Coordinates of C-alpha atoms in Angstrom, one line a residue:
X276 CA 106.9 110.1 94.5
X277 CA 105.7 106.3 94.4
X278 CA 108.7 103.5 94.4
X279 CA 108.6 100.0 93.9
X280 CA 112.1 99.7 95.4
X281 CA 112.4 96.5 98.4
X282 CA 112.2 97.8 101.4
X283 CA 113.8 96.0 104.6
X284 CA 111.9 97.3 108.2
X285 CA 111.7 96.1 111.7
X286 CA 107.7 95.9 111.8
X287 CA 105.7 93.7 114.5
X288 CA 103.5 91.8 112.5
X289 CA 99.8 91.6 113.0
X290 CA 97.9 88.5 113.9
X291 CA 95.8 88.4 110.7
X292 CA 93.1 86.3 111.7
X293 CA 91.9 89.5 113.4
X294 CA 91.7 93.0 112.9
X295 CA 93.2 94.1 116.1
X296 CA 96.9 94.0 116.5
X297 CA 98.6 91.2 118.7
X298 CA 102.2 91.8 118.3
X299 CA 104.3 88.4 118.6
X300 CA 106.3 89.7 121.2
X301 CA 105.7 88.9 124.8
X302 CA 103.2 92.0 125.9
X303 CA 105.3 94.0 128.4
X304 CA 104.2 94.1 132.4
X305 CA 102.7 97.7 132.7
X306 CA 99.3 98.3 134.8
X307 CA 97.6 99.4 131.9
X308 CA 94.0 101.1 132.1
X309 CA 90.5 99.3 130.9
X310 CA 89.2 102.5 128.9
X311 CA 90.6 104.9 126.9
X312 CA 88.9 107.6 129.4
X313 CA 89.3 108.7 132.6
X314 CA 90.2 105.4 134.8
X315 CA 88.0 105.0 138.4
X316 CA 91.2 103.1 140.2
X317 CA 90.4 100.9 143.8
X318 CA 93.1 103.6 145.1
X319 CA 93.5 107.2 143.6
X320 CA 97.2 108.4 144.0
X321 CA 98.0 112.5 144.7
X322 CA 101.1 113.5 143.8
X323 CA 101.4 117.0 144.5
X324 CA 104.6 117.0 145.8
X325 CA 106.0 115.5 142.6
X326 CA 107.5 117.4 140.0
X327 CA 105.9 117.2 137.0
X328 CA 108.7 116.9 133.7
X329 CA 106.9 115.9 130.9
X330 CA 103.9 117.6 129.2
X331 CA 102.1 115.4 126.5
X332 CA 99.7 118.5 124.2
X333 CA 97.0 116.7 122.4
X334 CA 94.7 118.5 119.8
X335 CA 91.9 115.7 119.4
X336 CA 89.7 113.7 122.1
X337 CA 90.6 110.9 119.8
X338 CA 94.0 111.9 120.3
X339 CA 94.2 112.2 124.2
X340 CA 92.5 109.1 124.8
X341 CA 95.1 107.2 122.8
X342 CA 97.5 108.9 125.5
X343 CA 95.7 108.3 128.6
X344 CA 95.7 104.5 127.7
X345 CA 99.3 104.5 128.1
X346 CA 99.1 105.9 131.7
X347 CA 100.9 103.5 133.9
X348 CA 98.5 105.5 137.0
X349 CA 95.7 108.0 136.3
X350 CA 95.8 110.8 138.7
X351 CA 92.5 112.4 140.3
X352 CA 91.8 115.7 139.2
X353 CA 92.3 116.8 143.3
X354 CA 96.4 116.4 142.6
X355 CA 96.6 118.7 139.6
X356 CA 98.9 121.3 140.2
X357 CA 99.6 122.4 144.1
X358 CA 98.2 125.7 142.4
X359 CA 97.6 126.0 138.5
X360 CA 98.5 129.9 137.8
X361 CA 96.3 132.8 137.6
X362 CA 95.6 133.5 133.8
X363 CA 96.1 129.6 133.0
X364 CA 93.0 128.8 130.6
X365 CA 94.0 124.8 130.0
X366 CA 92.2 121.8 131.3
X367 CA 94.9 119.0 132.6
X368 CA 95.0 115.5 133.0
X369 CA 97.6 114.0 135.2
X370 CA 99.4 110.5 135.3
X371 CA 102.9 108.6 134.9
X372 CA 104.5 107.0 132.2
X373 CA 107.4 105.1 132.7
X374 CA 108.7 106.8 136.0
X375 CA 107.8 110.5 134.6
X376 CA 105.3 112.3 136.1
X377 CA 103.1 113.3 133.1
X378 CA 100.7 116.2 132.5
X379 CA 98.5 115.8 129.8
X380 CA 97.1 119.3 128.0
X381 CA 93.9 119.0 126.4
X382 CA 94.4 122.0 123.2
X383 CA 91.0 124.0 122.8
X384 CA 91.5 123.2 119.4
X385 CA 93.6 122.6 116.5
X386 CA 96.7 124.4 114.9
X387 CA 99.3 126.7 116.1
X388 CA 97.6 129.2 118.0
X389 CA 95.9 127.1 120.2
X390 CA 99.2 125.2 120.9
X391 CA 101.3 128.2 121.4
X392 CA 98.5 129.6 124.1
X393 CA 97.9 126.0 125.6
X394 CA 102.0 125.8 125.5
X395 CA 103.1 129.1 127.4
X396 CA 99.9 128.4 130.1
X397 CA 101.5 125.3 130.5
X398 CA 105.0 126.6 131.1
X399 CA 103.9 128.8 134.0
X400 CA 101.8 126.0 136.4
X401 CA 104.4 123.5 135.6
X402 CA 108.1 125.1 135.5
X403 CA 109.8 122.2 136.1
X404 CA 108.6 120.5 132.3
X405 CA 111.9 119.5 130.1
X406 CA 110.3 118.1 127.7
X407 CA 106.9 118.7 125.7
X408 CA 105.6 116.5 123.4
X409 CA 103.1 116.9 121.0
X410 CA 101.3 113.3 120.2
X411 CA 98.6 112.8 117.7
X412 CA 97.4 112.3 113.9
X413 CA 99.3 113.5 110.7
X414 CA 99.4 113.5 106.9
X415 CA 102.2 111.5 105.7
X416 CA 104.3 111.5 102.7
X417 CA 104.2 108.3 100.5
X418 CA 107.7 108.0 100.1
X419 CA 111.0 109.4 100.8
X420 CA 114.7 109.3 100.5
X421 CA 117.0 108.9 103.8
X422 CA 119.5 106.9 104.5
X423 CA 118.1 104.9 101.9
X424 CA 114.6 104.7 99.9
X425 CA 111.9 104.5 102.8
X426 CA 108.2 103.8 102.3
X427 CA 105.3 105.5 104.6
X428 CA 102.2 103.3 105.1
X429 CA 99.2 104.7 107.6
X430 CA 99.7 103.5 110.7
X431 CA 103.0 104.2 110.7
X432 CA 104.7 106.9 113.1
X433 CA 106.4 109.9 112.2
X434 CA 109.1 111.1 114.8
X435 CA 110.2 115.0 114.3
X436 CA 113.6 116.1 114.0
X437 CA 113.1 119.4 112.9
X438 CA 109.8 121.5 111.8
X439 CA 108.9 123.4 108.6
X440 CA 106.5 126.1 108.8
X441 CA 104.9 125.5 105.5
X442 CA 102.4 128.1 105.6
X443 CA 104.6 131.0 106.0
X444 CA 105.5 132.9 102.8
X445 CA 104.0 135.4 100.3
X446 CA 100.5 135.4 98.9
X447 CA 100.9 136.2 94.9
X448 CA 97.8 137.2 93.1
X449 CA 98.2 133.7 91.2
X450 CA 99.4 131.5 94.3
X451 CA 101.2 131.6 97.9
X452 CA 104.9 131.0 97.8
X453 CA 106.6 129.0 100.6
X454 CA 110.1 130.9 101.6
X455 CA 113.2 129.1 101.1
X456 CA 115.4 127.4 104.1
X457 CA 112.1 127.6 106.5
X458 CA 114.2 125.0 108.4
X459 CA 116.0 127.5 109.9
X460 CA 112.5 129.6 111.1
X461 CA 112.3 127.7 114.1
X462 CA 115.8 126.2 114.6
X463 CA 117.3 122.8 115.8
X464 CA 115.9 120.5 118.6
X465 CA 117.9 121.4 121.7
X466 CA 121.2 119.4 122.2
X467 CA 119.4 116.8 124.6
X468 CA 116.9 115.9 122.3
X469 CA 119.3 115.6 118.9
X470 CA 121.4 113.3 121.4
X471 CA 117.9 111.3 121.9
X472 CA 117.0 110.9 118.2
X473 CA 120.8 110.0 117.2
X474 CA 120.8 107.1 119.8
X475 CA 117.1 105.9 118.3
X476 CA 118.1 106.8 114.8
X477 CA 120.4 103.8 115.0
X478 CA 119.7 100.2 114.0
X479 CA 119.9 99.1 117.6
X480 CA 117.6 101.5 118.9
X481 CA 115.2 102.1 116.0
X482 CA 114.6 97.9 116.2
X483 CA 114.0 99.0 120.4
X484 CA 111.9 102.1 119.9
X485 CA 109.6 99.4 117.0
X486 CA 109.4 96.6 119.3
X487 CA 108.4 98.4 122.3
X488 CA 105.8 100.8 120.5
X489 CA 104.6 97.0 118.9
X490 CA 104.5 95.5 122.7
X491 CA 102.6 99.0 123.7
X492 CA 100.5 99.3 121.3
X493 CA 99.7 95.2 121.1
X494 CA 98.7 95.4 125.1
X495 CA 95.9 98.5 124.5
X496 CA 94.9 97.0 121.5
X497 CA 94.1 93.7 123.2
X498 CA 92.7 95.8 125.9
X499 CA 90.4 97.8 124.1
X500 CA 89.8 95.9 120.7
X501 CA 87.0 98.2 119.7
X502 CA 88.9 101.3 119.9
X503 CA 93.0 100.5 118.5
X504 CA 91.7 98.2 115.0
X505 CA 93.6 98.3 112.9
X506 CA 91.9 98.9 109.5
X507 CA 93.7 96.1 107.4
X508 CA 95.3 96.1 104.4
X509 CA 92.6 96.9 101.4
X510 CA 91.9 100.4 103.3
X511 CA 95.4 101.5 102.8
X512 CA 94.7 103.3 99.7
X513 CA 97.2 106.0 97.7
X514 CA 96.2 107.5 94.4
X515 CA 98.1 108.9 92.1
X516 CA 99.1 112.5 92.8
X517 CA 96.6 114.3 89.8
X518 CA 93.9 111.6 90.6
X519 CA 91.2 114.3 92.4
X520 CA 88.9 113.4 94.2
X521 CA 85.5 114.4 92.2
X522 CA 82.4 113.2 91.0
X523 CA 83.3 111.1 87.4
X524 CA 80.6 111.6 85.3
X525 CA 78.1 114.7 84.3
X526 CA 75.2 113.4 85.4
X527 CA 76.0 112.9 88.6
X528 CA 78.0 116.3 88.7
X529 CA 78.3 119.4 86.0
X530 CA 81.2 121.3 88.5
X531 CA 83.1 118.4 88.6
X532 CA 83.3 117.5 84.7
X533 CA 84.2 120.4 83.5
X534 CA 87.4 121.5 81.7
X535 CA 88.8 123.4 84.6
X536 CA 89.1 120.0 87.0
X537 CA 87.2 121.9 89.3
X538 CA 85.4 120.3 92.6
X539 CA 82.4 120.7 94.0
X540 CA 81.7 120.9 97.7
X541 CA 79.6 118.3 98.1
X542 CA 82.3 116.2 96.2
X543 CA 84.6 116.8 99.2
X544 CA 82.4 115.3 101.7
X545 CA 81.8 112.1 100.2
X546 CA 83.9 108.9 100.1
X547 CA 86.0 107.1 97.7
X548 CA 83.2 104.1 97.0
X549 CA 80.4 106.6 96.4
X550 CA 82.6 108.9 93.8
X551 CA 83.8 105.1 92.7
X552 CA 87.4 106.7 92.9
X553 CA 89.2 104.0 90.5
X554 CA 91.4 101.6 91.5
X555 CA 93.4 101.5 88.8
X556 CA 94.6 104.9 89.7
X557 CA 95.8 103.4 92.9
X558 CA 100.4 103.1 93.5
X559 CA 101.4 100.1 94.0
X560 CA 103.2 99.8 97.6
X561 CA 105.5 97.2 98.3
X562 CA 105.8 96.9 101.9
X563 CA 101.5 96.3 101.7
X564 CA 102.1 93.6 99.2
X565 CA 105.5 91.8 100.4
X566 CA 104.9 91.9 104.1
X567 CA 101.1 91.9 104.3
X568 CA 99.4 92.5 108.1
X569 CA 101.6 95.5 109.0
X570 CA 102.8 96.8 112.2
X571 CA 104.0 100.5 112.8
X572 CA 107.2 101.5 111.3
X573 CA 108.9 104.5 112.9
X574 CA 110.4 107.2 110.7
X575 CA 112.1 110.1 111.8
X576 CA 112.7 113.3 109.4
X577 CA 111.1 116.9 109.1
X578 CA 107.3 117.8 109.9
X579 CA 106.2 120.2 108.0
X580 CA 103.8 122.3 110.2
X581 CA 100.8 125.0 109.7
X582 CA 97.5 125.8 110.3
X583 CA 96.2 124.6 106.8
X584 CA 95.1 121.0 106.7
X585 CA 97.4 119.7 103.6
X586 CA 94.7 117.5 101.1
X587 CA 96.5 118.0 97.5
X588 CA 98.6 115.5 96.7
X589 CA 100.4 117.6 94.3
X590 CA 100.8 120.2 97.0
X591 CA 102.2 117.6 99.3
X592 CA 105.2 116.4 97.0
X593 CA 106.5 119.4 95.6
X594 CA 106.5 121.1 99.7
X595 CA 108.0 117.4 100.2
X596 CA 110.5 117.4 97.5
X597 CA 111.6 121.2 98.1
X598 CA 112.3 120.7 102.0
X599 CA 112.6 117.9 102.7
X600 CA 109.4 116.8 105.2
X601 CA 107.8 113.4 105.3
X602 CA 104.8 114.5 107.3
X603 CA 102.1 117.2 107.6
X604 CA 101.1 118.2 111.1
X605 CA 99.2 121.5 112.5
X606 CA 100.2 122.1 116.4
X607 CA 104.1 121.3 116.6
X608 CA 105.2 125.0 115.5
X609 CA 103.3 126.6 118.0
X610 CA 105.0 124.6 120.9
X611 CA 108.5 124.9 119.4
X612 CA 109.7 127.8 120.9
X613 CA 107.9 127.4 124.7
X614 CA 109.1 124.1 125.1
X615 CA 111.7 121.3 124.4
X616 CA 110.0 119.7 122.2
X617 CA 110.0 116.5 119.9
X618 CA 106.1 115.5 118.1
X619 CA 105.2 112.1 117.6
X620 CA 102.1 111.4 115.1
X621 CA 100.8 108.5 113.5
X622 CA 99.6 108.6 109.8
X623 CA 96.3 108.3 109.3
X624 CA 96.3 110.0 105.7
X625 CA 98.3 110.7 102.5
X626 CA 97.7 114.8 103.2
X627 CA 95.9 114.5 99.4
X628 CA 92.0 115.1 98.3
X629 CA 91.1 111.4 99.3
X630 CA 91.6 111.8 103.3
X631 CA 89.3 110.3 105.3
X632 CA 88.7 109.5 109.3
X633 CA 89.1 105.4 108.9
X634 CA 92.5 105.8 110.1
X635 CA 92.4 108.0 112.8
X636 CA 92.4 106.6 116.2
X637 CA 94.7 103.4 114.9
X638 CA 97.1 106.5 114.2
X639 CA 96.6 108.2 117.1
X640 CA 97.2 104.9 119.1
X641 CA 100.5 103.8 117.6
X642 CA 101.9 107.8 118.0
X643 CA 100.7 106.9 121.5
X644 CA 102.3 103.7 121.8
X645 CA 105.9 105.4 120.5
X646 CA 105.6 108.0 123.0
X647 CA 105.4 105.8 125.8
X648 CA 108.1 103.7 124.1
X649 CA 110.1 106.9 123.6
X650 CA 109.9 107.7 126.9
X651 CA 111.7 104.8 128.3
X652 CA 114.4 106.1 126.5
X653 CA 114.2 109.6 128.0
X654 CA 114.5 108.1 131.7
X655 CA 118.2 107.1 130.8
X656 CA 119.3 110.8 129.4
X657 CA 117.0 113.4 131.5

């Protein structure tokens, strides 16, 4: 899957003489929040005679607090809804983004069953919603073929245009088997939204949707440099795709040299630097060498989506190179057929055996950053 192909993208760069992003661009004018969580304003704002139109389903604290830094106002818990309705389980936040009124759904958990329950509870407080979108963290694919030959680095953010429920098939005695054309399982964005994505698919807007997630994501970042850091460079680490993540010697491990390439638990848990995971087993990626301190590139394609949590790099390419995803996500399928519905997640991982959590929030805050930046957008066709 690795290519050493050039690569040409609209990136902000990062001011390198710190961890924390500072796009070049003029920050835009937005009355941003000081924290991540809930904001105590001078003046609290109820809008309970405004219809609420977006809803903004977030799996992870880490997640929603990326979100709730883009509120343009934080709304007291007293304005949520007029009335929430009988039967509704879900715990709200409220706010506005660029001109929407925004309701924010905190998921009791991950994957597609707590989205689909969080998702039809939703529906029924707020019937006026046109558009849901599911904002977070994902496992990305290395590389991919588009237009033209496209690199994924983490940090970057993943923009569906279709979902692929990768964990529904057959179960063999030997494996599971994916069925075929499981793009059609869930069917097309709505007409509205394919009209969005077109418009931001082009060079015009994808070098808008880039520099506004960059301004976005520069102004939190600045804000709250302990929380959006971005973890440089040297942690952006792909191994090859047989390169498992296991203990390399049988001293340290008798499970993990044996002839079967088996793993051991413990194995799992533990980092790269204690298993001493190789470098020279590392692909080379040419946008980390070329253009160095990286800002978020936006990529739109199919999300594969399921309640498995994808860490085989193997896996990963051949469900990659059979339909055609470029991401791995775990909520977006079960929100698919309640709402209109478009999920935005940063890459914090390579979906193989050497994930880890260094990436997380960064991710979460650039999906968080496109969002808002995607939502500017959404003001001119809604």
């Amino acid at each position: 899957m690795a290519h050493t192909s050039h690569f040409v993208y609209e990136d902000c760069k990062l001011n390198t003489t710190k961890d924390v992003i500072i796009p070049q661009a003029t920050s835009l004018s937005v009355d941003h929040r000081d924290t991540l969580g809930p904001k105590a304003p001078s003046t609290f704002i109820s809008r309970r005679e405004q219809k609420v139109t977006i809803a903004v389903l977030c799996a992870l604290p880490l997640e929603s607090d990326a979100v709730e830094g883009q509120l343009d106002e934080y709304y007291q818990t007293g304005s949520l809804p007029t009335k929430k309705v009988a039967g509704d389980i879900n715990t709200y936040s409220r706010g506005r983004i660029s001109g929407h009124q925004v309701v924010l759904v905190h998921l009791a958990g991950m994957g597609k069953s707590n989205a689909a329950i969080a998702a039809a509870n939703c529906k029924a407080s707020f019937p006026e919603i046109n558009l849901a979108l599911v904002v977070g963290i994902c496992g990305g694919i290395p590389s991919y073929i588009g237009e033209d030959q496209r690199e994924i680095v983490l940090g970057d953010v993943v923009v569906s245009e279709g979902l692929v429920p990768f964990d529904y098939g057959r179960q063999y005695p030997n494996k599971f088997a994916m069925k075929d054309n499981l793009v059609d399982i869930l069917g097309k964005p709505p007409p509205a939204i394919r009209s969005l994505l077109h418009k931001l698919k082009g060079q015009n807007g994808r070098n808008y949707l880039t520099q506004r997630t960059c301004q976005y994501l520069g102004k939190v970042s600045h804000d709250l440099q302990r929380y959006a850091v971005y973890p440089g460079v040297d942690e952006d680490k792909l191994y090859e795709e047989t390169y498992r993540h296991k203990h390399r010697s049988a001293s340290s491990c008798r499970i993990c040299t044996d002839d079967n390439d088996s793993v051991c638990e413990t194995a799992r848990s533990l980092s790269c630097e204690t298993l001493q995971c190789s470098n020279d087993r590392l692909v080379h990626r040419t946008r980390l060498v070329q253009q160095g301190g990286l800002g978020p590139a936006i990529h739109f394609g199919l999300m594969a989506s399921g309640d498995q949590v994808m860490k085989s790099g193997q896996h990963r390419n051949d469900i990659a190179e059979r339909h055609n995803v470029i991401a791995f996500e775990m909520e977006g399928a079960g929100v698919w057929d309640t709402f209109s519905c478009i999920v935005i997640k940063g890459v914090c991982d390579y979906a193989d055996s050497h994930k880890n959590k260094k990436w997380q929030r960064y991710a979460a805050a650039t999906a968080a950053a496109c969002m808002k930046a995607l939502l500017d957008e959404w003001t001119m066709t809604s």
